[in-house]
Coordinates of C-alpha atoms and ligand atoms in Angstrom, one line a residue:
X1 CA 77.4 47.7 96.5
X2 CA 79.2 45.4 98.8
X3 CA 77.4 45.8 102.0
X4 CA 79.1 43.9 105.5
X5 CA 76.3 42.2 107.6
X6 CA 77.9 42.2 110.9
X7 CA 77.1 39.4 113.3
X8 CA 74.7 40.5 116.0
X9 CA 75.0 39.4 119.8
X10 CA 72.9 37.2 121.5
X11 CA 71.9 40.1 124.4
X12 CA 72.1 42.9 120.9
X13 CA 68.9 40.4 119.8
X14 CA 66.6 42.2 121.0
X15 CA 62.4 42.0 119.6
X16 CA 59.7 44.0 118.4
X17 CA 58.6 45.2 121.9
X18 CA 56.2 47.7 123.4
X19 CA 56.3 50.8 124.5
X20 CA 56.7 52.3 120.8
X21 CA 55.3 55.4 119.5
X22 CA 56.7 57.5 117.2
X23 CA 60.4 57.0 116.9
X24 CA 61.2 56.4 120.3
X25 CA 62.6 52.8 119.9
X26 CA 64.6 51.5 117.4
X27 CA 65.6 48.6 115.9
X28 CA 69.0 46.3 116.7
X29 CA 70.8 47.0 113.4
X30 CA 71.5 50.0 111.6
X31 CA 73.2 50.8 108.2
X32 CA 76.4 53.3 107.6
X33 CA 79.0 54.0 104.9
X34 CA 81.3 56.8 104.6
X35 CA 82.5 59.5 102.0
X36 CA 85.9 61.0 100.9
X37 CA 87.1 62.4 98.0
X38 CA 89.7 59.7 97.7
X39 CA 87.5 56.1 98.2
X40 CA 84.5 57.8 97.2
X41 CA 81.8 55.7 99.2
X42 CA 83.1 52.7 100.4
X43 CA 82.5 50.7 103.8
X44 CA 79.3 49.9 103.5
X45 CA 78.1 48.1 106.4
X46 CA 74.7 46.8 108.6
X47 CA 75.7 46.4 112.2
X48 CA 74.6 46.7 115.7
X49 CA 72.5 50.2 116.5
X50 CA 75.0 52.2 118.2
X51 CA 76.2 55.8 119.2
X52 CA 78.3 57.8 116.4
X53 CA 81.6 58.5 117.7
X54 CA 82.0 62.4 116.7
X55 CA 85.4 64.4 117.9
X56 CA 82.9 67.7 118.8
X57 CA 84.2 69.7 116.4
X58 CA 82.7 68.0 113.5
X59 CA 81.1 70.8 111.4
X60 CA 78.0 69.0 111.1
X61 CA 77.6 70.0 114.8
X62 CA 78.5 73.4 114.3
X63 CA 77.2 74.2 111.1
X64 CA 74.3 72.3 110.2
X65 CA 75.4 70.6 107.0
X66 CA 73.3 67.7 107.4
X67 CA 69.8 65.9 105.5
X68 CA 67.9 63.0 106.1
X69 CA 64.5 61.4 104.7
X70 CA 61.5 59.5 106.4
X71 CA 59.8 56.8 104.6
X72 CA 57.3 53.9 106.3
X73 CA 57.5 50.0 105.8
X74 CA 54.2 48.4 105.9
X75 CA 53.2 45.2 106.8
X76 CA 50.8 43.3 104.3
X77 CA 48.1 41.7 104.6
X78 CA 50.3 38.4 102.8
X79 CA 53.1 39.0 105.8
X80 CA 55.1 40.6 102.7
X81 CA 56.3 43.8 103.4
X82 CA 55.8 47.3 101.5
X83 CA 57.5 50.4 101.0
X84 CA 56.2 53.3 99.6
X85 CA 57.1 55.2 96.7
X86 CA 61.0 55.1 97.9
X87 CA 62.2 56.2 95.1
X88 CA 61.1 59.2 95.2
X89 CA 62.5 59.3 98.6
X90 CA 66.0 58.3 97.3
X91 CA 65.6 61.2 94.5
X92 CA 64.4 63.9 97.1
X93 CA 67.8 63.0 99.6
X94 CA 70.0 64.0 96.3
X95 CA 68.2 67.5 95.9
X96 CA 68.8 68.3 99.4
X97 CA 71.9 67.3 99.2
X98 CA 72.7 69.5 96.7
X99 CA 71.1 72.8 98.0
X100 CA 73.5 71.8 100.9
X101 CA 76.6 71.5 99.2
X102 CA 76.8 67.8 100.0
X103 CA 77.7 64.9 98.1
X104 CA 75.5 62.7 96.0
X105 CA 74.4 59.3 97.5
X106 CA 74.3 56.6 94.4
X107 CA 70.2 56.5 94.1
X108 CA 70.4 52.7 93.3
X109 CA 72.9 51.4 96.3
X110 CA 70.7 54.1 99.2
X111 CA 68.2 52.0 98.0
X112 CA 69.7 48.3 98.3
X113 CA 70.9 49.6 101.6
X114 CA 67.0 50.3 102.6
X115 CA 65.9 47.5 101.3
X116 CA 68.9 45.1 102.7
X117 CA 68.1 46.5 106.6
X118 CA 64.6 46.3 106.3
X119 CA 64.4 42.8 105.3
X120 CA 67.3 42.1 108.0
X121 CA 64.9 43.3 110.6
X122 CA 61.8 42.7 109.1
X123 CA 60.5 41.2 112.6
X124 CA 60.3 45.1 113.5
X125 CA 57.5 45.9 111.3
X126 CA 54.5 45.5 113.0
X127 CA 51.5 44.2 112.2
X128 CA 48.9 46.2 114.1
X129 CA 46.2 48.6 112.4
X130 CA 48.6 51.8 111.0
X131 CA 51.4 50.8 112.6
X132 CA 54.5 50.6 110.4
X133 CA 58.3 50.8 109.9
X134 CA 59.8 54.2 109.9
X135 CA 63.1 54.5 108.2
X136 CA 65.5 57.7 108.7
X137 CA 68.3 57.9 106.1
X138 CA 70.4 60.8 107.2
X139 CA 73.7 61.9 105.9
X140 CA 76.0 64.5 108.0
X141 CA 79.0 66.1 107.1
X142 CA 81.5 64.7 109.2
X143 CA 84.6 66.8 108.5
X144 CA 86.7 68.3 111.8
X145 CA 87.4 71.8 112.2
X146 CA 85.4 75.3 112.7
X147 CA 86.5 76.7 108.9
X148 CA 82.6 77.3 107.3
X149 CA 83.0 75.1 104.0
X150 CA 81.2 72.6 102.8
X151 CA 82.7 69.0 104.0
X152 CA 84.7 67.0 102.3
X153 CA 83.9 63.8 103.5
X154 CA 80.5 62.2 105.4
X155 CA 78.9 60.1 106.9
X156 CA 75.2 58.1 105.4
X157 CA 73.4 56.2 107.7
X158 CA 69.9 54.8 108.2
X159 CA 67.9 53.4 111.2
X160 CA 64.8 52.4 111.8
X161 CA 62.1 52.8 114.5
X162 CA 58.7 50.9 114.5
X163 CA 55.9 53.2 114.7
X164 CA 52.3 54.3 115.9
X165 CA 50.5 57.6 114.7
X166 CA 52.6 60.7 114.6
X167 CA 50.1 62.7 116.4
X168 CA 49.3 61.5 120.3
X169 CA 45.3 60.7 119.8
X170 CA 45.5 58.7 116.3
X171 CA 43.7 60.2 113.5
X172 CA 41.8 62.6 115.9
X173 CA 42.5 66.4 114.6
X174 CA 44.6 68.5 115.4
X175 CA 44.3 72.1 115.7
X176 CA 46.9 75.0 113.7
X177 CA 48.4 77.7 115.0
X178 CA 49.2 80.0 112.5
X179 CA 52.4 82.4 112.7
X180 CA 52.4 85.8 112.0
X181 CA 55.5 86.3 113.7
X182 CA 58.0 84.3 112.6
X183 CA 59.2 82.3 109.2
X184 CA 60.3 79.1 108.8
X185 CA 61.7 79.4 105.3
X186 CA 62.2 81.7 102.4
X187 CA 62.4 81.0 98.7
X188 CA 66.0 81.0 97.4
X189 CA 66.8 79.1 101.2
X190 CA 66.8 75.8 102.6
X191 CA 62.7 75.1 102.6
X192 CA 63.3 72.4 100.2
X193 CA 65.5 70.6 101.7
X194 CA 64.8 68.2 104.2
X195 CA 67.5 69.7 106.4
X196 CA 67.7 69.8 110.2
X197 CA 67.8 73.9 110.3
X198 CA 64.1 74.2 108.9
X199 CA 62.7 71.9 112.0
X200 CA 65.2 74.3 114.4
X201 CA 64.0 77.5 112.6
X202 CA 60.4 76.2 113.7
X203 CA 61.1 75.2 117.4
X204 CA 60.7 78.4 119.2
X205 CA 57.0 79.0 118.1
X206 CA 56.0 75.5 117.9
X207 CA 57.0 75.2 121.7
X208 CA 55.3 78.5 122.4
X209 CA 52.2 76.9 120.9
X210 CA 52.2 73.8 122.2
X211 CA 50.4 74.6 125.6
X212 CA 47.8 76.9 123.8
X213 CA 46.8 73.6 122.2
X214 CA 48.2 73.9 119.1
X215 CA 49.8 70.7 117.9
X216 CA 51.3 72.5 114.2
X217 CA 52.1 76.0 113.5
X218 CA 51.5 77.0 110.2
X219 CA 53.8 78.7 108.3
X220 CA 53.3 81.7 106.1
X221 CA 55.7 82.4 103.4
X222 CA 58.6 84.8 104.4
X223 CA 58.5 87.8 102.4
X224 CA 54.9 89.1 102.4
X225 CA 53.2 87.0 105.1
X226 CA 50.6 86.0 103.3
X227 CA 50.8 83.1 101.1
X228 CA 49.8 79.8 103.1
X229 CA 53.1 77.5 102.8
X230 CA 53.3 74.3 105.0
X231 CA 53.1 73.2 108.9
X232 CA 55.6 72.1 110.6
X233 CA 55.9 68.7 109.6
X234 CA 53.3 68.4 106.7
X235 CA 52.0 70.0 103.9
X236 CA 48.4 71.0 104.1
X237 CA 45.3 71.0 101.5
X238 CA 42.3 72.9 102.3
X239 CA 38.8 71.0 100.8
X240 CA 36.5 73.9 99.6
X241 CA 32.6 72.7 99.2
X242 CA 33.0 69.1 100.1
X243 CA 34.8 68.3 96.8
X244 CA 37.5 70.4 95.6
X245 CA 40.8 70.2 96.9
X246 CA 43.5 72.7 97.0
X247 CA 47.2 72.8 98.5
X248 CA 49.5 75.2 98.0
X249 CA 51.4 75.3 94.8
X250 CA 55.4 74.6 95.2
X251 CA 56.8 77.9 96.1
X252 CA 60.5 77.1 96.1
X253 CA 60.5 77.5 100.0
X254 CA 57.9 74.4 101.0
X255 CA 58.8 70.4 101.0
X256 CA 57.6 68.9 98.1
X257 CA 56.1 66.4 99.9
X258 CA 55.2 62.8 98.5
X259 CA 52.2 62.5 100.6
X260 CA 51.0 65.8 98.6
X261 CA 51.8 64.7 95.6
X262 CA 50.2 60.9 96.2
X263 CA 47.1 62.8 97.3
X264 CA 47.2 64.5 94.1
X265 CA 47.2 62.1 91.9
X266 CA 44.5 59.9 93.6
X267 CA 42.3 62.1 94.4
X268 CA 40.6 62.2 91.1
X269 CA 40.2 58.3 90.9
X270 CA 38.0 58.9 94.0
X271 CA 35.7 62.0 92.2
X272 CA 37.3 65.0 94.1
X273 CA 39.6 67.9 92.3
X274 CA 42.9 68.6 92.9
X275 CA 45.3 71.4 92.7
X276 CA 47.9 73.6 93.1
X277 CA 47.4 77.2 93.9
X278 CA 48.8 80.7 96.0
X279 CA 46.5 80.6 98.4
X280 CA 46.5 83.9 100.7
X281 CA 45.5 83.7 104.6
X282 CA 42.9 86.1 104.9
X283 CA 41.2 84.1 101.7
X284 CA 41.2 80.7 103.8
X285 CA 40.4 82.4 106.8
X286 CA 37.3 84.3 105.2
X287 CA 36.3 81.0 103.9
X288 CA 36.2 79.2 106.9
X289 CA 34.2 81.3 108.7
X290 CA 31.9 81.2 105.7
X291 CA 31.8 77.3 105.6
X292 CA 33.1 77.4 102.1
X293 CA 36.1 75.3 103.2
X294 CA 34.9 72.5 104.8
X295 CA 38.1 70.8 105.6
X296 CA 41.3 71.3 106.7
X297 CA 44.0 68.3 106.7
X298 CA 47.6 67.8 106.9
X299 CA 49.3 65.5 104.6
X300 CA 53.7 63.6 105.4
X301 CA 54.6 59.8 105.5
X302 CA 54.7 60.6 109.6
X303 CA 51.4 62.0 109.8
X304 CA 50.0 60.5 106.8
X305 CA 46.4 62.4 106.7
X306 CA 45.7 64.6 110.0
X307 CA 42.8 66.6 110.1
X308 CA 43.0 69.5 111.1
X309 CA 39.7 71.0 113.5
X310 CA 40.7 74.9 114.2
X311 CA 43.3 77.9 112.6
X312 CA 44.5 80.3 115.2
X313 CA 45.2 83.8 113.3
X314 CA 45.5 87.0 115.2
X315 CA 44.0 85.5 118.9
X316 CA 41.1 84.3 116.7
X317 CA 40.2 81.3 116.5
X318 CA 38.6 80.1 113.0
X319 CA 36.6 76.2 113.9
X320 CA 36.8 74.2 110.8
X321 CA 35.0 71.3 112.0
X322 CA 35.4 68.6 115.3
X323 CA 35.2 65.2 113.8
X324 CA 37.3 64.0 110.9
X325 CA 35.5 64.9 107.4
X326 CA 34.6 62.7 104.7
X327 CA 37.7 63.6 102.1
X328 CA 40.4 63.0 104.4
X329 CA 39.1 59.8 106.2
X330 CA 38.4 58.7 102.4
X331 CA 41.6 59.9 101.1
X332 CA 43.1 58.3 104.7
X333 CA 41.7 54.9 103.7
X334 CA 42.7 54.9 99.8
X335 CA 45.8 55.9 100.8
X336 CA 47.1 53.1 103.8
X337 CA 45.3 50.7 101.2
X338 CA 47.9 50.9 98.9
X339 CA 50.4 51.2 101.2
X340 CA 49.4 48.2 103.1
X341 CA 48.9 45.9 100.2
X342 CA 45.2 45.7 100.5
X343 CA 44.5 47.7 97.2
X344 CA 45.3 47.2 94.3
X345 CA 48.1 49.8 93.3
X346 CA 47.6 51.3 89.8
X347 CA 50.5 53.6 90.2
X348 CA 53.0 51.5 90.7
X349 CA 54.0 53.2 94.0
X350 CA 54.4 50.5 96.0
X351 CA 58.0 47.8 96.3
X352 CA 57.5 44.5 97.7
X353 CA 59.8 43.1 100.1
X354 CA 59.4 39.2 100.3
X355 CA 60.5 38.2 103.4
X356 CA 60.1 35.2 105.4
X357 CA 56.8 34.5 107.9
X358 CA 57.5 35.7 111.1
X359 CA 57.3 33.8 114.4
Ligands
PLP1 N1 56.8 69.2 105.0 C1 57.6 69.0 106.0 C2 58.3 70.2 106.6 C3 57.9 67.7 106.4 O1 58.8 67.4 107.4 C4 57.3 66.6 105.8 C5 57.6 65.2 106.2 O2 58.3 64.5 105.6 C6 56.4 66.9 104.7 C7 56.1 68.2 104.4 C8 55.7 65.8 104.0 O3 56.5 65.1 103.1 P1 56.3 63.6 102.8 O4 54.9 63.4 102.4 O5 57.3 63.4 101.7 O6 56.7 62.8 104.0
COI2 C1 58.1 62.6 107.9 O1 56.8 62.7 107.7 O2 58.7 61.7 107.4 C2 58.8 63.7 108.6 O3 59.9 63.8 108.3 C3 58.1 64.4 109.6 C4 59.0 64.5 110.7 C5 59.9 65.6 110.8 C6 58.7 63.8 111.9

């Protein structure tokens, strides 16, 4: 892939600076190319971060046909930089672009194009304890009109935004709401898909929540209520008896997340079991209260690991425990090792990006 590199401005030059959190600054240049049936992808390009220029009745804006990805750069311990398991990243954009009707990105140029920005502004990857990179590929369907088809042309671009823990308060817990009222996905929908509509689908109960104390609602599956599927931004694993851990298997209607599926496989190198099962509710909730499941943690490149301290069900509230437990801070640590570079990396998750030392 030919990619421009634009010329920045002096006053576009702008550095790594504070206040950053979680994706609410972002870096000077960003990436974009564009689709159409008759160029195919073509004007690939890394210029200044700027506004899109949409006429408003773009269909994306109407009609949601639009994906995206999140994936974390990591500063090592060599200045070198990592990313994690993009791949599988790159992989997981194609599927959802295909539940949404959307066109395939070429797996081996999305990458370059990562790769290509990140190194461009590798100065934006911090360097402090878990801070990292976060890079958003999106891709929006940018044909005009209000006909409901799927678009013929788009739109792929990717920014980045240095960040701090997803969750205000670090790897303290957080605490679950869990909804019996509403659905955020059903099998034979969008749940798969890293698509906008699943995080609108969640909005009203998450903000509902929110000043209850509940950080993440927990979302059942859609048809009988029951079956425990994912939160809001994670998926979630449930630790019975201090060594066993269980998250729920893929139900065609959760995001097979590669968080979930890195804590799977590493898991047993550090003497706990994994797996996959149907969990139902009112089995967690029973073993909870019996002390049987003794943690509770989220898993998403965002969030990474976040424990998780209460599940509210029915206007009860079911305490799992305060303080971090020992499998997720364990799981926490062998995790960021890898991704940082400080551990060796058996499973060849990790891509090294050389890049020069920074000032
Ligand atoms: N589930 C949802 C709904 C998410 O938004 C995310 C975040 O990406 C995850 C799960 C975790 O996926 P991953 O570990 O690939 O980031
Ligand atoms: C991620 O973990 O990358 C996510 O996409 C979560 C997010 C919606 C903030």
């Amino acid at each position: 892939m030919e990619i421009t590199i634009e010329p920045l401005s002096e006053n576009a030059r702008r550095p790594l600076a504070e206040p950053f959190g979680f994706g609410n600054v972002f870096t000077n240049r960003m990436f974009t190319q564009r689709y159409t049936a008759e160029q195919g992808w073509h004007d690939a390009r890394i210029g200044p971060y700027a506004p899109l220029m949409l006429d408003p009745a773009t269909v994306v804006l109407h009609y949601g046909q639009e994906i995206f990805e999140g994936i974390k750069a990591y500063r090592r311990p060599d200045g070198h930089i990592n990313l994690f398991r993009p791949w599988e990243n790159v992989a997981r954009m194609n599927r959802s672009a295909a539940r949404m009707a959307m066109v395939q990105l070429e797996p081996e140029a999305h990458l370059e194009a990562i790769v290509t920005l990140v190194r461009l502004e590798h100065e934006w990857v911090p360097n402090g304890e878990n801070e990292s990179l976060y890079i958003r590929p999106t891709l929006i369907a940018t044909d005009v009109g209000l006909g409901v088809y799927a678009s013929k042309t788009y739109l792929h671009y990717i920014i980045l935004s240095p960040a701090r823990s997803y969750f205000a308060g670090g790897f303290k817990p957080v605490s679950v709401y869990v909804s019996k009222d509403y659905v955020r996905a059903v099998r034979g929908g969008t749940g798969t898909a890293k698509t906008g509509g699943n995080y609108a689908a969640s909005l009203l109960e998450s903000e509902r929540v929110k000043p209850l104390g509940y950080q993440q609602v927990l979302w059942l599956d859609a048809v009988e209520r029951r079956y425990v599927e994912e939160v809001g931004a994670m998926n979630i694993a449930f630790v019975y008896n201090g060594k066993h851990i269980v998250t729920p298997a893929l139900s065609g209607s959760i995001l097979e997340g590669i968080t979930r599926d890195s804590v799977l496989k590493l898991a047993p190198t550090l003497g706990y079991e994994a797996e996959e099962a149907r969990l139902d509710i009112h089995d967690v909730l029973r073993d909870i209260a019996s002390g049987e499941i003794t943690e509770v943690f989220g898993m998403g490149t965002a969030a990474v690991i976040a424990p998780v301290d209460r599940l509210a069900y029915a206007e009860r509230d079911y305490t799992v425990r305060e303080a971090p437990g020992p499998v997720a801070l364990a799981l926490f640590k062998a995790l960021t090792d890898i991704q940082y570079g400080r551990a060796e990396d058996p499973f060849g998750w990790t891509l090294k990006i050389e890049v020069p030392a920074s000032t």
